[in-house]
mmCIF file of C-alpha atoms in Angstrom:
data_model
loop_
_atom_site.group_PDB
_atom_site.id
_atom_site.type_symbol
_atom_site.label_atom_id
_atom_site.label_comp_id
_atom_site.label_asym_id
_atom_site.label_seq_id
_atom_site.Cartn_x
_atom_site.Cartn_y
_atom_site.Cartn_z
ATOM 1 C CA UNK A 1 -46.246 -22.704 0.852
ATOM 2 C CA UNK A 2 -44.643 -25.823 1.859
ATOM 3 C CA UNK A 3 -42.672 -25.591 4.806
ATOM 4 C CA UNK A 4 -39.287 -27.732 5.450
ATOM 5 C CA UNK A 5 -38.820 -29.566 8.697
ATOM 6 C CA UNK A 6 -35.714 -28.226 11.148
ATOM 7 C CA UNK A 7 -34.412 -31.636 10.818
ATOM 8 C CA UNK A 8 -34.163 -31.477 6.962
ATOM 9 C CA UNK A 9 -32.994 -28.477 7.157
ATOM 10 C CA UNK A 10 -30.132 -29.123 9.641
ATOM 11 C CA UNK A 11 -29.303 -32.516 7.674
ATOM 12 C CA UNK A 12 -29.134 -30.120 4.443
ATOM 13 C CA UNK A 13 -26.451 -28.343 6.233
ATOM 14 C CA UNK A 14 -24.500 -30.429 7.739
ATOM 15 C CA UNK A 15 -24.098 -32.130 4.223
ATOM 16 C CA UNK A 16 -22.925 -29.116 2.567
ATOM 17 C CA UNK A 17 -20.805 -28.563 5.197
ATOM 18 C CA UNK A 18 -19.195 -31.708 5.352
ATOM 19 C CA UNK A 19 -18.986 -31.298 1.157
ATOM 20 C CA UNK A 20 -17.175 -28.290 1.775
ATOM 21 C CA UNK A 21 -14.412 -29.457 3.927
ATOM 22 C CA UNK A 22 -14.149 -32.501 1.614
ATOM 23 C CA UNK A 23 -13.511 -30.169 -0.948
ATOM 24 C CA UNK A 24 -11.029 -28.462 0.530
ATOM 25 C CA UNK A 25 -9.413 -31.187 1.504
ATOM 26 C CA UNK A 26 -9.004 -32.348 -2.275
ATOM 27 C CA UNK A 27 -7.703 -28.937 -3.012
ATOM 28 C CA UNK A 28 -5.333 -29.256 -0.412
ATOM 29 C CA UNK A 29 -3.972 -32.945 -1.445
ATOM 30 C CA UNK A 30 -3.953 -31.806 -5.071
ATOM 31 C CA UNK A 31 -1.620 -29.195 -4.127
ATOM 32 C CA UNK A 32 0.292 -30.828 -2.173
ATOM 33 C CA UNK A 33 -0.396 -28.613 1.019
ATOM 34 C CA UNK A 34 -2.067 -30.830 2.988
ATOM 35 C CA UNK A 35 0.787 -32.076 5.247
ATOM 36 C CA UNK A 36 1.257 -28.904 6.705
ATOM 37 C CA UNK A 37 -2.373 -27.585 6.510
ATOM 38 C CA UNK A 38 -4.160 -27.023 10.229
ATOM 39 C CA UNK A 39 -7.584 -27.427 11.008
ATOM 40 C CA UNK A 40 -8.173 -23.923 11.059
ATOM 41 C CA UNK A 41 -6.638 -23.250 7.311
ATOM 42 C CA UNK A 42 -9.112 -26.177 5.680
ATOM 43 C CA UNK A 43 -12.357 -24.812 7.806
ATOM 44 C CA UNK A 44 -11.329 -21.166 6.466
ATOM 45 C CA UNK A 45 -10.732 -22.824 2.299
ATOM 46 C CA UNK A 46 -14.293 -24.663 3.370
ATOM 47 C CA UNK A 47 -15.588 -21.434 4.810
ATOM 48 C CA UNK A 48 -17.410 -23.058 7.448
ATOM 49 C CA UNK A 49 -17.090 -21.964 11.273
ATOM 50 C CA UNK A 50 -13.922 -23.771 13.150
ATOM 51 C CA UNK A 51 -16.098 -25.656 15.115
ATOM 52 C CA UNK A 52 -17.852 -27.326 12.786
ATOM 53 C CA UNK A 53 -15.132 -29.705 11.398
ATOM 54 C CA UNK A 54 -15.509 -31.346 14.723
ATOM 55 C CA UNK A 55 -19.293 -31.956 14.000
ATOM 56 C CA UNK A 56 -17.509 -34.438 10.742
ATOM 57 C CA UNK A 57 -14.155 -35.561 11.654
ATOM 58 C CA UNK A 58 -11.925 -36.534 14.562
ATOM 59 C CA UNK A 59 -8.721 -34.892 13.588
ATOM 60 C CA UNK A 60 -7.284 -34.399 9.867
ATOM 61 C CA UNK A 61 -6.558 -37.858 8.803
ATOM 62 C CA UNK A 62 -9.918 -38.487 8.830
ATOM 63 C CA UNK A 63 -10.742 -35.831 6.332
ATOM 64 C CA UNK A 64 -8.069 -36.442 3.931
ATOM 65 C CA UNK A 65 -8.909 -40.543 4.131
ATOM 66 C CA UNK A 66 -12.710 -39.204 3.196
ATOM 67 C CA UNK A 67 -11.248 -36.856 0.246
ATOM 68 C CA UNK A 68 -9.084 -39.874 -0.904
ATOM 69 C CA UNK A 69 -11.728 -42.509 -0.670
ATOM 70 C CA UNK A 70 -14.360 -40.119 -2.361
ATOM 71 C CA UNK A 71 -12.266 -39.443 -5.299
ATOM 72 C CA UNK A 72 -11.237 -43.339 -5.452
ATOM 73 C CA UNK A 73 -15.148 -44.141 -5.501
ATOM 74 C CA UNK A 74 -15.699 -41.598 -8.519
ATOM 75 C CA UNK A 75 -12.685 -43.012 -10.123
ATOM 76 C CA UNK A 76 -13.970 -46.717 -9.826
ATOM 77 C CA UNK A 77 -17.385 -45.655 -10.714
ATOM 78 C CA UNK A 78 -16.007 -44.106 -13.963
ATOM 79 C CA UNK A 79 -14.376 -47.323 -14.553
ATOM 80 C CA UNK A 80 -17.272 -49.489 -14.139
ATOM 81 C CA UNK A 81 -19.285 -47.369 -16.703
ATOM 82 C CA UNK A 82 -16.432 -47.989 -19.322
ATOM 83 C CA UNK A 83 -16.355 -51.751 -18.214
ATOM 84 C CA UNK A 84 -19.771 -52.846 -18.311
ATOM 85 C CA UNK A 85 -20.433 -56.337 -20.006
ATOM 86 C CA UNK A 86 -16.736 -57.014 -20.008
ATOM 87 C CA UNK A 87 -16.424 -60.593 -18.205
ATOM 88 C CA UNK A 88 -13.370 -62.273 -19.553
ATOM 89 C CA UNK A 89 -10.466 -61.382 -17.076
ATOM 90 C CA UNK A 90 -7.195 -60.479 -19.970
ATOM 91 C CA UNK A 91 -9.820 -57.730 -21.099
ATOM 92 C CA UNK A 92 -10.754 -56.006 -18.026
ATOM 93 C CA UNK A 93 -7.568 -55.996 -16.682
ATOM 94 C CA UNK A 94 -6.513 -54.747 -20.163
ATOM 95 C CA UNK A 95 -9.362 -51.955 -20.285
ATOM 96 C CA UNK A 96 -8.827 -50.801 -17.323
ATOM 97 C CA UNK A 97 -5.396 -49.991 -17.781
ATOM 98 C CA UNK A 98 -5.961 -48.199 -20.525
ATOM 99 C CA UNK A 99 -8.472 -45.947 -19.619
ATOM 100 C CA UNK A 100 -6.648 -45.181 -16.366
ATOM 101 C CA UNK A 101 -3.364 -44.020 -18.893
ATOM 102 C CA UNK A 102 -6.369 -41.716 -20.192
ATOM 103 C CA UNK A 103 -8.063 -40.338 -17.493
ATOM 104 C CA UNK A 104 -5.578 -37.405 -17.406
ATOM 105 C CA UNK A 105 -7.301 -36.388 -20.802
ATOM 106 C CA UNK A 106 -10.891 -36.356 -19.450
ATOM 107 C CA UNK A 107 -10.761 -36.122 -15.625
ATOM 108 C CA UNK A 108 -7.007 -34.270 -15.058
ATOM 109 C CA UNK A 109 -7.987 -33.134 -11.399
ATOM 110 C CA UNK A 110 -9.272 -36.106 -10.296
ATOM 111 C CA UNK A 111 -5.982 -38.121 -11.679
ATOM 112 C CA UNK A 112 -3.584 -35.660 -10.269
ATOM 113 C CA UNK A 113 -5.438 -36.524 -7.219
ATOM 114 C CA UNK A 114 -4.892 -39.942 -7.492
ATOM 115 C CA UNK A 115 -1.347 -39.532 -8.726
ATOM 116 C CA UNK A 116 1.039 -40.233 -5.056
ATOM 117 C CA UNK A 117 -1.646 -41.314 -2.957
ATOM 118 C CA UNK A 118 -2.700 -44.527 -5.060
ATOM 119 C CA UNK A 119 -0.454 -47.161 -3.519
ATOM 120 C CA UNK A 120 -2.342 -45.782 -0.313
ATOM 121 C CA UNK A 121 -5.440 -46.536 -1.760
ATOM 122 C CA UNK A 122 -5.074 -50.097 -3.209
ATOM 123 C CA UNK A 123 -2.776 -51.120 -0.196
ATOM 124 C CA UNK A 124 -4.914 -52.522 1.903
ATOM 125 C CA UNK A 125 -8.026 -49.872 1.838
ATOM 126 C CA UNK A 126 -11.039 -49.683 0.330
ATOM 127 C CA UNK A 127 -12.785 -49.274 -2.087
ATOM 128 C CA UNK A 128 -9.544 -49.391 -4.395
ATOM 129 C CA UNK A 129 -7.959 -52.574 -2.940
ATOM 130 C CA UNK A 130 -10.518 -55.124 -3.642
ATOM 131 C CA UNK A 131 -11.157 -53.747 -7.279
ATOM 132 C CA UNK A 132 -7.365 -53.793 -8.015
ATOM 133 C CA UNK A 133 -6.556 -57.263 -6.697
ATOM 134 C CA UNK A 134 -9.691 -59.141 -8.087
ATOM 135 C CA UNK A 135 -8.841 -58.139 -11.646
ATOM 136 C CA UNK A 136 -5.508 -58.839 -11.379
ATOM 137 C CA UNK A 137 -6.008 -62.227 -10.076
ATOM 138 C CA UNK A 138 -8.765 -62.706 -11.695
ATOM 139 C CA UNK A 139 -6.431 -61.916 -14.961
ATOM 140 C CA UNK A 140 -3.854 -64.058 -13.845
ATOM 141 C CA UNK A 141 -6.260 -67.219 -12.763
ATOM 142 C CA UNK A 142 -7.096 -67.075 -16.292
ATOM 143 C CA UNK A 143 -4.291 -67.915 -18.090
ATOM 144 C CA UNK A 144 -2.319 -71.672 -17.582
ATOM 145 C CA UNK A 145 -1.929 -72.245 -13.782
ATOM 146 C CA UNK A 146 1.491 -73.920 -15.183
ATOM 147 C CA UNK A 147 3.206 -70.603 -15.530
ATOM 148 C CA UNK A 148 5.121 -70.397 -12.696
ATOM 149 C CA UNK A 149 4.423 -66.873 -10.689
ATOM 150 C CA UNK A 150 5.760 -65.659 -7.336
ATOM 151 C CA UNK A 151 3.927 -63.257 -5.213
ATOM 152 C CA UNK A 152 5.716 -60.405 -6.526
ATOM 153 C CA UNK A 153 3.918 -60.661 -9.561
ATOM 154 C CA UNK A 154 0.223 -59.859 -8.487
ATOM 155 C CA UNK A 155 2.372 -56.978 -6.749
ATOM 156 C CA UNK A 156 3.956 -55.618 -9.212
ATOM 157 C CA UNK A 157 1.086 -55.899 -11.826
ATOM 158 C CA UNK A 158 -1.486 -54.252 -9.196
ATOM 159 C CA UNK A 159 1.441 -51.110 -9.096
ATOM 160 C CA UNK A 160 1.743 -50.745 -12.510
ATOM 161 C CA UNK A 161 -1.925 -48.510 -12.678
ATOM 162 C CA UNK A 162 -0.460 -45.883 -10.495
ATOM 163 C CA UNK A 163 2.889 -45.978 -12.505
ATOM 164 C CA UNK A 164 1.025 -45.370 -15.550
ATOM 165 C CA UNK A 165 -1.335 -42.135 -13.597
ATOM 166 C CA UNK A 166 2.205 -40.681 -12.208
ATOM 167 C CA UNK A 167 3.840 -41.488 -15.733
ATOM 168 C CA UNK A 168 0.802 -39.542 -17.781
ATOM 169 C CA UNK A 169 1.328 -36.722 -15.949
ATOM 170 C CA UNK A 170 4.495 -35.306 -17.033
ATOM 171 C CA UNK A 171 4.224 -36.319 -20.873
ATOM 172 C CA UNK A 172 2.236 -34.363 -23.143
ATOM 173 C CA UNK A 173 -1.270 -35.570 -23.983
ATOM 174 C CA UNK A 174 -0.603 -37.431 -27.399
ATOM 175 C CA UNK A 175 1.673 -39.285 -25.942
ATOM 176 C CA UNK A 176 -0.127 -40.674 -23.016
ATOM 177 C CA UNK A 177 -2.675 -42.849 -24.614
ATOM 178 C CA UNK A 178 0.776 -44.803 -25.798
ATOM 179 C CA UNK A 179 2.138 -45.174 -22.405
ATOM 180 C CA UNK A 180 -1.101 -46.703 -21.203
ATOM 181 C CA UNK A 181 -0.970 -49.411 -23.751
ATOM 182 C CA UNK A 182 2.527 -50.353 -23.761
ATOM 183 C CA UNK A 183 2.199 -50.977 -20.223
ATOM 184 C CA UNK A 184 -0.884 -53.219 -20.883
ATOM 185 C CA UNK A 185 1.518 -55.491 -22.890
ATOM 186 C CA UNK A 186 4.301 -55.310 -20.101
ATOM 187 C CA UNK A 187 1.771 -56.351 -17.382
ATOM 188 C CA UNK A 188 -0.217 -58.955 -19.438
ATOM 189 C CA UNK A 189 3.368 -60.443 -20.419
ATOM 190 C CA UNK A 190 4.381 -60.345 -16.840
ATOM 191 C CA UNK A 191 1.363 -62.458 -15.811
ATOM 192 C CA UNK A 192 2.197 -64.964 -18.475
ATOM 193 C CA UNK A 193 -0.195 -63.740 -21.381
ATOM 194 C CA UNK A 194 1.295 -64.704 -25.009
ATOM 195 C CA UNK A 195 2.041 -61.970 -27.871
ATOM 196 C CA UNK A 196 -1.226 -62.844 -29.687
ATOM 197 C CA UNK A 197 -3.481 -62.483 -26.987
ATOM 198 C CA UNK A 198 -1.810 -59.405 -26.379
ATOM 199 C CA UNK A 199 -2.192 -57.864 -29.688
ATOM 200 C CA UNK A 200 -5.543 -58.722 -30.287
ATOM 201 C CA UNK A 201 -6.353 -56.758 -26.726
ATOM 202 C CA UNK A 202 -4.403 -53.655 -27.967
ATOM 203 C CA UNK A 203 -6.211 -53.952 -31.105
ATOM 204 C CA UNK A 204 -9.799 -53.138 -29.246
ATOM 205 C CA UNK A 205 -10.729 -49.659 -29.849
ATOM 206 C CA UNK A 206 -11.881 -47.742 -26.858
ATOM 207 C CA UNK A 207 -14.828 -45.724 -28.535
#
């Protein structure tokens, strides 16, 4: 019988511990108790002794900037599978929008999660901010650098992917796959993009 090292065993732990208050972190953003949750209400959710939050985190915000940035990385990473071999900058930035109006349909916890803490996310932070901003200037780089553009643009087209996750969630499924794409026209005419490019971007099916 093969035996397993105390250290692997202890690093084994600690990971599942660290999962669990994660976890219950999530749960506790998701439903909107986390403001007023103490360290000793997410260790009891995690079940894991009181003590051992301190063997993970300084104080809360730590944990809940984890939960946030996990669910952010999952959220990209599901992004990047849907946007593999897309290079030209109008697309992306139009694919991406429209899969985030859908991810209600086939990832609802992880969008509600997303849903009033994404500004957070892409303000600044990563791994959300980077992502965000390069495809919308990439986007906008693309088109005539005649159009004239102020900074409020690359602001308000980076915002309008958490509009469109808070939007989806209070309209009824059919009619969220709409929302997304009429939003892809309003951004892509903000940054300058003409009708016909447009159309022939909402014309792409998503598979």
């Amino acid at each position: 019988m093969t035996t397993v090292p105390a250290e692997g065993r202890n690093a084994r732990r600690k990971e599942r511990t660290r999962a669990a208050l994660v976890r219950a972190a999530q749960e506790l953003l998701a439903t909107g108790h986390a403001h007023d949750a103490s360290i000793k209400a997410i260790t009891e959710l995690a079940d894991v002794g009181f003590g051992s939050f301190f063997n993970h985190f300084e104080n809360k915000a730590e944990l809940f900037d984890a939960a946030l940035t996990e669910v952010a990385q999952r959220y990209e990473e599901w992004l990047d599978e849907r946007l593999s071999g897309v290079t030209d900058p109008l697309r992306r930035l139009s694919l991406s929008i429209r899969y985030t109006g859908r991810l209600h349909l086939s990832h609802p916890e992880q969008a509600h999660l997303l849903i009033g803490q994404y500004t957070a996310l892409y303000a600044g932070k990563a791994p959300l901010d980077g992502r965000i901003r390069a495809d919308v200037a990439g986007a906008m780089a693309s088109l005539s650098p005649t159009i004239p553009r102020g900074p409020s643009t690359e602001i308000s087209a980076m915002g309008s992917i958490g509009a469109v996750l808070a939007a989806a969630s209070t309209l009824p499924e059919e009619d969220r796959a709409q929302l997304a794409d009429s939003l892809v026209a309003d951004v892509l005419r903000l940054i300058g993009a003409d009708d016909a490019v447009i159309a022939e971007l909402l014309g792409e099916s998503l598979g």
